[in-house]
Amino acid sequence: MDQDSHCTAERELLEAVSRITTFSTTSPTDEEQNQPKAEISCQMRKENPEKDDLQDSNASLSPNSLMTTKELQEYWRNEKRQCRQVKLLFEIPSTRIVEHHLSKYVMYKIIILQTGSFDSNKSVIERRYSDFEKLHRNLLEEFSEEMEDVTFPKKTLTGNFTEEIINERKLAFKDYLRILYSMKYIRRSKKFIDFLTRPELQEAYGCLRGGQYTKALEILLEVIGLQERLTRGNPVSVVPTLCAIVVCHKDLENPASAFEYAEKALSCLRAHTSHRYYIPLLETMITLAYELGKDFLSLQEKLEEWKAKKDPIRVFTLKELAVREYVQ
C-alpha cells in the first residue's frame, strides 16, 4: 500500500471512530429520553466520572493523530465493546412444593441469562413467595416513587398450592423481576442484588467456616458469574467472593487456580489500595507465587510500598477475613 492510500485508510478510520464516539456519548437510552438534557448530563458525570476523561481524549483525535491503523482498529473494537449494553433475562420454568415439619411452601426456580452475547453460562437460583414479598417491602422503603406502579401478586387464604395459582405466580414473578431490572437505580441497588445472590453466598460462607471447602467452592463458582453481571461497573463489590474462592482453592491445594482468582481480585483493587482485602490478598499472592515459582518481587514491592505509607495496624489474613463475611 503506498503512502497516500495508507493515509486515506487512517483518515477513514478516524472519521468512523469519531462518529461512533459521538453516537455512544450523545444517544439517549430508553430510560433517559424523558429526562431533561441537563439532568442526564449531570447523572452521567456523577455515575461515570472517568467518562469525562474518555470524552476529552476522544475529542483530541484528529487526522494528525500518531495512532497507527492497527491501533485505530483496536480502539474501534474497544469502543464497540463499551457501547454494547449487557442485559439479563429472567425465566421461571418450574416450581416445587416443599414440606418441612409444620411448614409448606412453593419454591420458584429462576434462571438468569445474559442477552446480547454468546454467553452460554446461566445462573439458577430458587426463591419462595416470602422472599419476593420481603424484597418488595424493602424496595418500597427506598424506591417508593419508582415502585408506585409495580404490582405484586397478593396472598390468598386458600388455593396457594393449586396448579392454577402457582402458574399465575410464575408469570407474575417473571414479569416482576423484568420490571425491576428495567429500572436502573433498582437493578443497581444492594437490596435487589442481595435478593439474587445473598442466600447462596450465606450458604457458601457457612460451608467455608465449617471446613467444607469443596462444597463452598462449588457454590461460590456458581454465584460469582451472576454477581459480576449484576455489579458491572463496581468490580470492588465482588472482591470478597473472589477472595473466598482463593481461600477454598488454597486449602484444597490448588495453588494455580488460587493464584488465578487472586489476580482477578487484585485487578479489581488497583485503585483501592486502602481496601481491607488489599494487604491480605497481596500476602497470599506472594506465598502462592513463591510456591508456583512465579515472580513475586513486584507483589513484594507493592506490599512494602503500602507498609511505608501506612501506620502499622493489625491486618487479618485472607482466610480470617473470609470467615467473617456473612456472619449473622
Short mmCIF file of C-alpha atoms in Angstrom, two decimals:
data_model
loop_
_atom_site.label_atom_id
_atom_site.label_comp_id
_atom_site.label_asym_id
_atom_site.label_seq_id
_atom_site.Cartn_x
_atom_site.Cartn_y
_atom_site.Cartn_z
CA MET A 1 0.00 0.00 0.00
CA ASP A 2 1.51 3.43 -0.97
CA GLN A 3 1.70 6.37 1.45
CA ASP A 4 -1.40 8.17 0.10
CA SER A 5 -3.56 5.04 0.41
CA HIS A 6 -2.25 4.44 3.94
CA CYS A 7 -3.13 8.00 5.00
CA THR A 8 -6.57 7.69 3.42
CA ALA A 9 -7.26 4.47 5.33
CA GLU A 10 -6.21 6.08 8.61
CA ARG A 11 -8.36 9.13 7.93
CA GLU A 12 -11.43 6.96 7.19
CA LEU A 13 -10.92 5.01 10.41
CA LEU A 14 -10.56 8.22 12.40
CA GLU A 15 -13.77 9.64 10.95
CA ALA A 16 -15.61 6.39 11.70
CA VAL A 17 -14.29 6.34 15.28
CA SER A 18 -15.44 9.94 15.70
CA ARG A 19 -18.95 9.03 14.52
CA ILE A 20 -19.17 6.01 16.83
CA THR A 21 -17.87 8.03 19.79
CA THR A 22 -20.33 10.84 19.15
CA PHE A 23 -23.21 8.36 18.89
CA SER A 24 -22.21 6.46 22.05
CA THR A 25 -21.93 9.59 24.17
CA THR A 26 -24.95 11.53 22.90
CA SER A 27 -27.65 8.96 22.07
CA PRO A 28 -30.16 8.76 24.93
CA THR A 29 -31.25 5.42 26.36
CA ASP A 30 -34.91 4.46 26.74
CA GLU A 31 -34.73 5.41 30.41
CA GLU A 32 -33.27 8.83 29.72
CA GLN A 33 -35.42 10.02 26.79
CA ASN A 34 -37.97 11.66 29.06
CA GLN A 35 -35.40 13.40 31.26
CA PRO A 36 -34.12 16.96 30.73
CA LYS A 37 -30.76 17.00 28.94
CA ALA A 38 -29.05 18.89 31.76
CA GLU A 39 -30.20 16.26 34.26
CA ILE A 40 -28.94 13.42 32.08
CA SER A 41 -25.55 15.11 31.72
CA CYS A 42 -25.32 15.58 35.48
CA GLN A 43 -26.20 11.95 36.15
CA MET A 44 -23.65 10.71 33.63
CA ARG A 45 -20.90 12.77 35.26
CA LYS A 46 -21.91 11.60 38.72
CA GLU A 47 -22.10 7.89 37.81
CA ASN A 48 -19.17 7.76 35.38
CA PRO A 49 -16.59 10.40 36.29
CA GLU A 50 -14.00 8.56 34.24
CA LYS A 51 -16.17 9.05 31.16
CA ASP A 52 -15.31 12.75 31.05
CA ASP A 53 -11.67 11.82 30.58
CA LEU A 54 -12.65 9.38 27.83
CA GLN A 55 -14.65 12.05 26.02
CA ASP A 56 -11.77 14.52 26.33
CA SER A 57 -9.40 12.01 24.79
CA ASN A 58 -11.89 11.23 22.02
CA ALA A 59 -12.24 14.92 21.23
CA SER A 60 -8.48 15.18 20.82
CA LEU A 61 -8.45 12.63 17.99
CA SER A 62 -7.71 14.24 14.64
CA PRO A 63 -6.29 13.33 11.24
CA ASN A 64 -2.92 14.41 12.64
CA SER A 65 -3.03 11.63 15.27
CA LEU A 66 0.05 9.45 15.52
CA MET A 67 -2.03 6.29 16.05
CA THR A 68 -1.31 3.55 13.52
CA THR A 69 -4.03 1.81 11.55
CA LYS A 70 -3.71 -1.26 13.77
CA GLU A 71 -4.07 0.88 16.92
CA LEU A 72 -7.14 2.59 15.46
CA GLN A 73 -8.73 -0.77 14.69
CA GLU A 74 -8.15 -1.90 18.28
CA TYR A 75 -9.60 1.41 19.51
CA TRP A 76 -12.66 0.78 17.33
CA ARG A 77 -13.16 -2.68 18.83
CA ASN A 78 -12.87 -1.32 22.39
CA GLU A 79 -15.43 1.39 21.65
CA LYS A 80 -17.89 -1.19 20.32
CA ARG A 81 -17.47 -3.32 23.43
CA GLN A 82 -18.12 -0.31 25.67
CA CYS A 83 -21.24 0.66 23.74
CA ARG A 84 -22.74 -2.83 23.91
CA GLN A 85 -25.33 -2.93 26.66
CA VAL A 86 -25.45 -6.04 28.80
CA LYS A 87 -28.92 -7.16 29.82
CA LEU A 88 -30.22 -10.03 31.90
CA LEU A 89 -33.24 -12.15 31.12
CA PHE A 90 -35.27 -13.85 33.86
CA GLU A 91 -37.16 -17.11 33.34
CA ILE A 92 -39.15 -19.16 35.85
CA PRO A 93 -39.62 -22.54 34.15
CA SER A 94 -40.64 -24.69 37.10
CA THR A 95 -41.57 -24.90 40.78
CA ARG A 96 -41.51 -27.43 43.57
CA ILE A 97 -43.55 -27.74 46.75
CA VAL A 98 -41.52 -28.09 49.94
CA GLU A 99 -42.98 -29.60 53.12
CA HIS A 100 -40.80 -29.13 56.17
CA HIS A 101 -42.16 -30.06 59.61
CA LEU A 102 -45.20 -27.77 60.04
CA SER A 103 -44.46 -25.51 57.08
CA LYS A 104 -45.32 -25.90 53.42
CA TYR A 105 -44.30 -23.54 50.63
CA VAL A 106 -43.56 -23.26 46.92
CA MET A 107 -40.01 -22.76 45.62
CA TYR A 108 -39.73 -20.96 42.29
CA LYS A 109 -36.79 -21.88 40.06
CA ILE A 110 -35.32 -18.72 38.50
CA ILE A 111 -32.95 -18.95 35.53
CA ILE A 112 -30.95 -15.80 34.78
CA LEU A 113 -29.43 -15.46 31.32
CA GLN A 114 -27.32 -12.78 29.71
CA THR A 115 -28.63 -11.49 26.38
CA GLY A 116 -26.78 -9.81 23.55
CA SER A 117 -23.86 -12.24 23.53
CA PHE A 118 -22.92 -15.87 23.02
CA ASP A 119 -22.50 -16.34 26.75
CA SER A 120 -23.59 -19.91 27.48
CA ASN A 121 -23.37 -19.55 31.25
CA LYS A 122 -26.59 -19.24 33.18
CA SER A 123 -27.37 -18.80 36.84
CA VAL A 124 -30.03 -20.87 38.57
CA ILE A 125 -31.48 -19.90 41.95
CA GLU A 126 -34.61 -20.72 43.94
CA ARG A 127 -36.79 -18.31 45.89
CA ARG A 128 -40.11 -18.66 47.71
CA TYR A 129 -43.06 -16.27 47.89
CA SER A 130 -41.91 -14.81 51.21
CA ASP A 131 -38.51 -13.95 49.66
CA PHE A 132 -40.21 -11.96 46.90
CA GLU A 133 -42.50 -10.35 49.45
CA LYS A 134 -39.54 -9.24 51.60
CA LEU A 135 -37.79 -7.82 48.54
CA HIS A 136 -40.91 -5.85 47.63
CA ARG A 137 -41.20 -4.35 51.13
CA ASN A 138 -37.53 -3.40 51.18
CA LEU A 139 -37.69 -1.75 47.77
CA LEU A 140 -40.82 0.20 48.72
CA GLU A 141 -38.89 1.73 51.63
CA GLU A 142 -36.16 3.09 49.37
CA PHE A 143 -37.83 3.48 45.98
CA SER A 144 -41.43 4.40 46.78
CA GLU A 145 -41.87 6.57 43.67
CA GLU A 146 -40.27 4.08 41.27
CA MET A 147 -42.33 1.23 42.76
CA GLU A 148 -45.61 3.14 42.66
CA ASP A 149 -46.99 1.31 39.61
CA VAL A 150 -45.28 -2.05 40.20
CA THR A 151 -47.84 -4.71 41.07
CA PHE A 152 -47.09 -7.64 43.35
CA PRO A 153 -49.12 -10.88 43.48
CA LYS A 154 -51.22 -10.86 46.61
CA LYS A 155 -51.53 -13.66 49.10
CA THR A 156 -54.63 -15.82 49.05
CA LEU A 157 -56.24 -17.50 52.03
CA THR A 158 -56.77 -20.75 50.15
CA GLY A 159 -55.55 -22.37 46.96
CA ASN A 160 -51.91 -21.33 47.26
CA PHE A 161 -50.78 -24.77 46.16
CA THR A 162 -53.14 -25.27 43.23
CA GLU A 163 -51.60 -25.55 39.79
CA GLU A 164 -53.56 -22.52 38.59
CA ILE A 165 -52.29 -20.19 41.34
CA ILE A 166 -48.71 -21.45 41.04
CA ASN A 167 -48.69 -20.90 37.26
CA GLU A 168 -50.14 -17.41 37.69
CA ARG A 169 -47.42 -16.53 40.16
CA LYS A 170 -44.70 -17.94 37.93
CA LEU A 171 -45.71 -15.48 35.22
CA ALA A 172 -46.23 -12.65 37.71
CA PHE A 173 -42.80 -13.08 39.34
CA LYS A 174 -41.09 -13.32 35.95
CA ASP A 175 -42.70 -10.03 34.90
CA TYR A 176 -41.94 -8.53 38.31
CA LEU A 177 -38.20 -9.24 38.01
CA ARG A 178 -38.15 -7.94 34.43
CA ILE A 179 -39.73 -4.65 35.52
CA LEU A 180 -37.37 -4.24 38.48
CA TYR A 181 -34.33 -4.91 36.32
CA SER A 182 -35.52 -2.35 33.74
CA MET A 183 -35.21 0.42 36.36
CA LYS A 184 -31.56 1.50 36.59
CA TYR A 185 -31.44 2.57 40.23
CA ILE A 186 -33.26 -0.54 41.43
CA ARG A 187 -31.17 -3.05 39.50
CA ARG A 188 -28.03 -1.42 40.92
CA SER A 189 -29.36 -1.36 44.47
CA LYS A 190 -27.89 -3.58 47.15
CA LYS A 191 -31.36 -4.85 48.08
CA PHE A 192 -32.05 -6.17 44.59
CA ILE A 193 -28.57 -7.70 44.23
CA ASP A 194 -28.83 -9.28 47.69
CA PHE A 195 -32.15 -10.89 46.77
CA LEU A 196 -30.45 -12.65 43.83
CA THR A 197 -27.16 -13.60 45.49
CA ARG A 198 -27.19 -13.39 49.29
CA PRO A 199 -28.80 -16.77 50.19
CA GLU A 200 -26.25 -18.65 48.08
CA LEU A 201 -23.36 -16.59 49.46
CA GLN A 202 -24.52 -17.19 53.03
CA GLU A 203 -24.61 -20.93 52.37
CA ALA A 204 -21.16 -20.87 50.76
CA TYR A 205 -19.55 -18.95 53.61
CA GLY A 206 -21.22 -21.26 56.10
CA CYS A 207 -19.57 -24.20 54.35
CA LEU A 208 -16.25 -22.36 54.30
CA ARG A 209 -16.40 -21.74 58.05
CA GLY A 210 -17.20 -25.41 58.56
CA GLY A 211 -14.19 -26.54 56.53
CA GLN A 212 -16.36 -27.83 53.67
CA TYR A 213 -14.17 -26.19 51.04
CA THR A 214 -15.29 -28.31 48.09
CA LYS A 215 -18.98 -27.51 48.67
CA ALA A 216 -18.21 -23.84 49.38
CA LEU A 217 -16.16 -23.56 46.19
CA GLU A 218 -18.91 -25.17 44.13
CA ILE A 219 -21.46 -22.59 45.30
CA LEU A 220 -19.08 -19.63 45.02
CA LEU A 221 -18.15 -20.51 41.43
CA GLU A 222 -21.85 -20.66 40.55
CA VAL A 223 -22.68 -17.29 42.10
CA ILE A 224 -19.61 -15.25 41.05
CA GLY A 225 -20.69 -15.01 37.41
CA LEU A 226 -24.11 -13.63 38.34
CA GLN A 227 -22.61 -11.32 40.94
CA GLU A 228 -20.19 -9.88 38.36
CA ARG A 229 -23.01 -9.23 35.89
CA LEU A 230 -25.20 -7.57 38.47
CA THR A 231 -22.41 -5.34 39.79
CA ARG A 232 -20.88 -4.46 36.43
CA GLY A 233 -19.21 -1.08 36.81
CA ASN A 234 -18.48 -1.74 40.50
CA PRO A 235 -15.86 -4.53 40.44
CA VAL A 236 -14.76 -3.89 44.05
CA SER A 237 -18.03 -5.40 45.30
CA VAL A 238 -17.06 -8.89 44.08
CA VAL A 239 -13.62 -8.87 45.78
CA PRO A 240 -14.82 -10.75 48.94
CA THR A 241 -16.29 -13.53 46.79
CA LEU A 242 -13.16 -13.79 44.64
CA CYS A 243 -11.02 -13.94 47.78
CA ALA A 244 -13.22 -16.64 49.28
CA ILE A 245 -12.64 -18.65 46.10
CA VAL A 246 -8.89 -18.10 46.57
CA VAL A 247 -9.10 -19.41 50.15
CA CYS A 248 -11.01 -22.52 49.05
CA HIS A 249 -8.60 -23.32 46.22
CA LYS A 250 -5.61 -22.74 48.52
CA ASP A 251 -6.97 -25.04 51.24
CA LEU A 252 -7.82 -27.64 48.61
CA GLU A 253 -4.18 -27.45 47.46
CA ASN A 254 -4.95 -25.93 44.06
CA PRO A 255 -2.35 -23.12 44.11
CA ALA A 256 -2.53 -22.36 40.38
CA SER A 257 -6.30 -21.81 40.50
CA ALA A 258 -5.96 -19.85 43.73
CA PHE A 259 -3.40 -17.53 42.13
CA GLU A 260 -5.60 -17.06 39.03
CA TYR A 261 -8.55 -15.80 41.11
CA ALA A 262 -6.23 -13.77 43.32
CA GLU A 263 -5.01 -11.91 40.22
CA LYS A 264 -8.61 -11.13 39.29
CA ALA A 265 -9.30 -9.82 42.78
CA LEU A 266 -6.14 -7.71 42.79
CA SER A 267 -7.07 -6.14 39.44
CA CYS A 268 -10.37 -5.03 40.99
CA LEU A 269 -8.44 -3.29 43.77
CA ARG A 270 -5.93 -1.49 41.57
CA ALA A 271 -7.35 1.91 42.56
CA HIS A 272 -8.45 0.83 46.06
CA THR A 273 -5.27 0.06 47.99
CA SER A 274 -6.91 1.04 51.28
CA HIS A 275 -9.48 -1.75 50.93
CA ARG A 276 -9.44 -4.23 53.84
CA TYR A 277 -8.69 -7.14 51.47
CA TYR A 278 -5.73 -5.47 49.71
CA ILE A 279 -2.86 -6.38 52.04
CA PRO A 280 -4.10 -9.89 52.99
CA LEU A 281 -4.54 -10.56 49.27
CA LEU A 282 -1.01 -9.37 48.46
CA GLU A 283 0.45 -11.52 51.24
CA THR A 284 -1.43 -14.58 49.99
CA MET A 285 -0.35 -13.95 46.39
CA ILE A 286 3.31 -13.68 47.44
CA THR A 287 3.06 -17.07 49.16
CA LEU A 288 1.32 -18.62 46.15
CA ALA A 289 3.75 -17.07 43.66
CA TYR A 290 6.72 -18.45 45.63
CA GLU A 291 5.10 -21.89 45.71
CA LEU A 292 4.40 -21.81 41.96
CA GLY A 293 7.81 -20.48 41.02
CA LYS A 294 6.38 -17.20 39.75
CA ASP A 295 7.93 -13.75 40.03
CA PHE A 296 6.78 -12.31 43.35
CA LEU A 297 9.11 -9.29 43.52
CA SER A 298 6.55 -6.86 42.07
CA LEU A 299 4.00 -8.05 44.62
CA GLN A 300 6.56 -7.66 47.40
CA GLU A 301 7.30 -4.11 46.22
CA LYS A 302 3.58 -3.22 46.38
CA LEU A 303 3.39 -4.63 49.90
CA GLU A 304 6.45 -2.70 51.08
CA GLU A 305 5.19 0.47 49.41
CA TRP A 306 1.86 0.19 51.25
CA LYS A 307 3.55 -0.50 54.60
CA ALA A 308 5.80 2.54 54.15
CA LYS A 309 2.78 4.83 53.67
CA LYS A 310 0.51 3.43 56.39
CA ASP A 311 0.82 3.27 60.14
CA PRO A 312 1.36 -0.27 61.43
CA ILE A 313 -2.02 -1.83 62.16
CA ARG A 314 -3.19 -5.35 62.74
CA VAL A 315 -4.11 -6.97 59.44
CA PHE A 316 -6.17 -10.14 59.27
CA THR A 317 -5.15 -12.98 57.00
CA LEU A 318 -7.22 -13.58 53.88
CA LYS A 319 -8.85 -16.62 55.46
CA GLU A 320 -9.66 -14.74 58.66
CA LEU A 321 -11.41 -12.05 56.62
CA ALA A 322 -13.30 -14.62 54.55
CA VAL A 323 -14.75 -16.49 57.52
CA ARG A 324 -16.07 -13.21 58.95
CA GLU A 325 -18.23 -12.50 55.91
CA TYR A 326 -21.99 -13.02 56.26
CA VAL A 327 -21.75 -13.79 59.97
CA GLN A 328 -25.19 -13.05 61.44
#
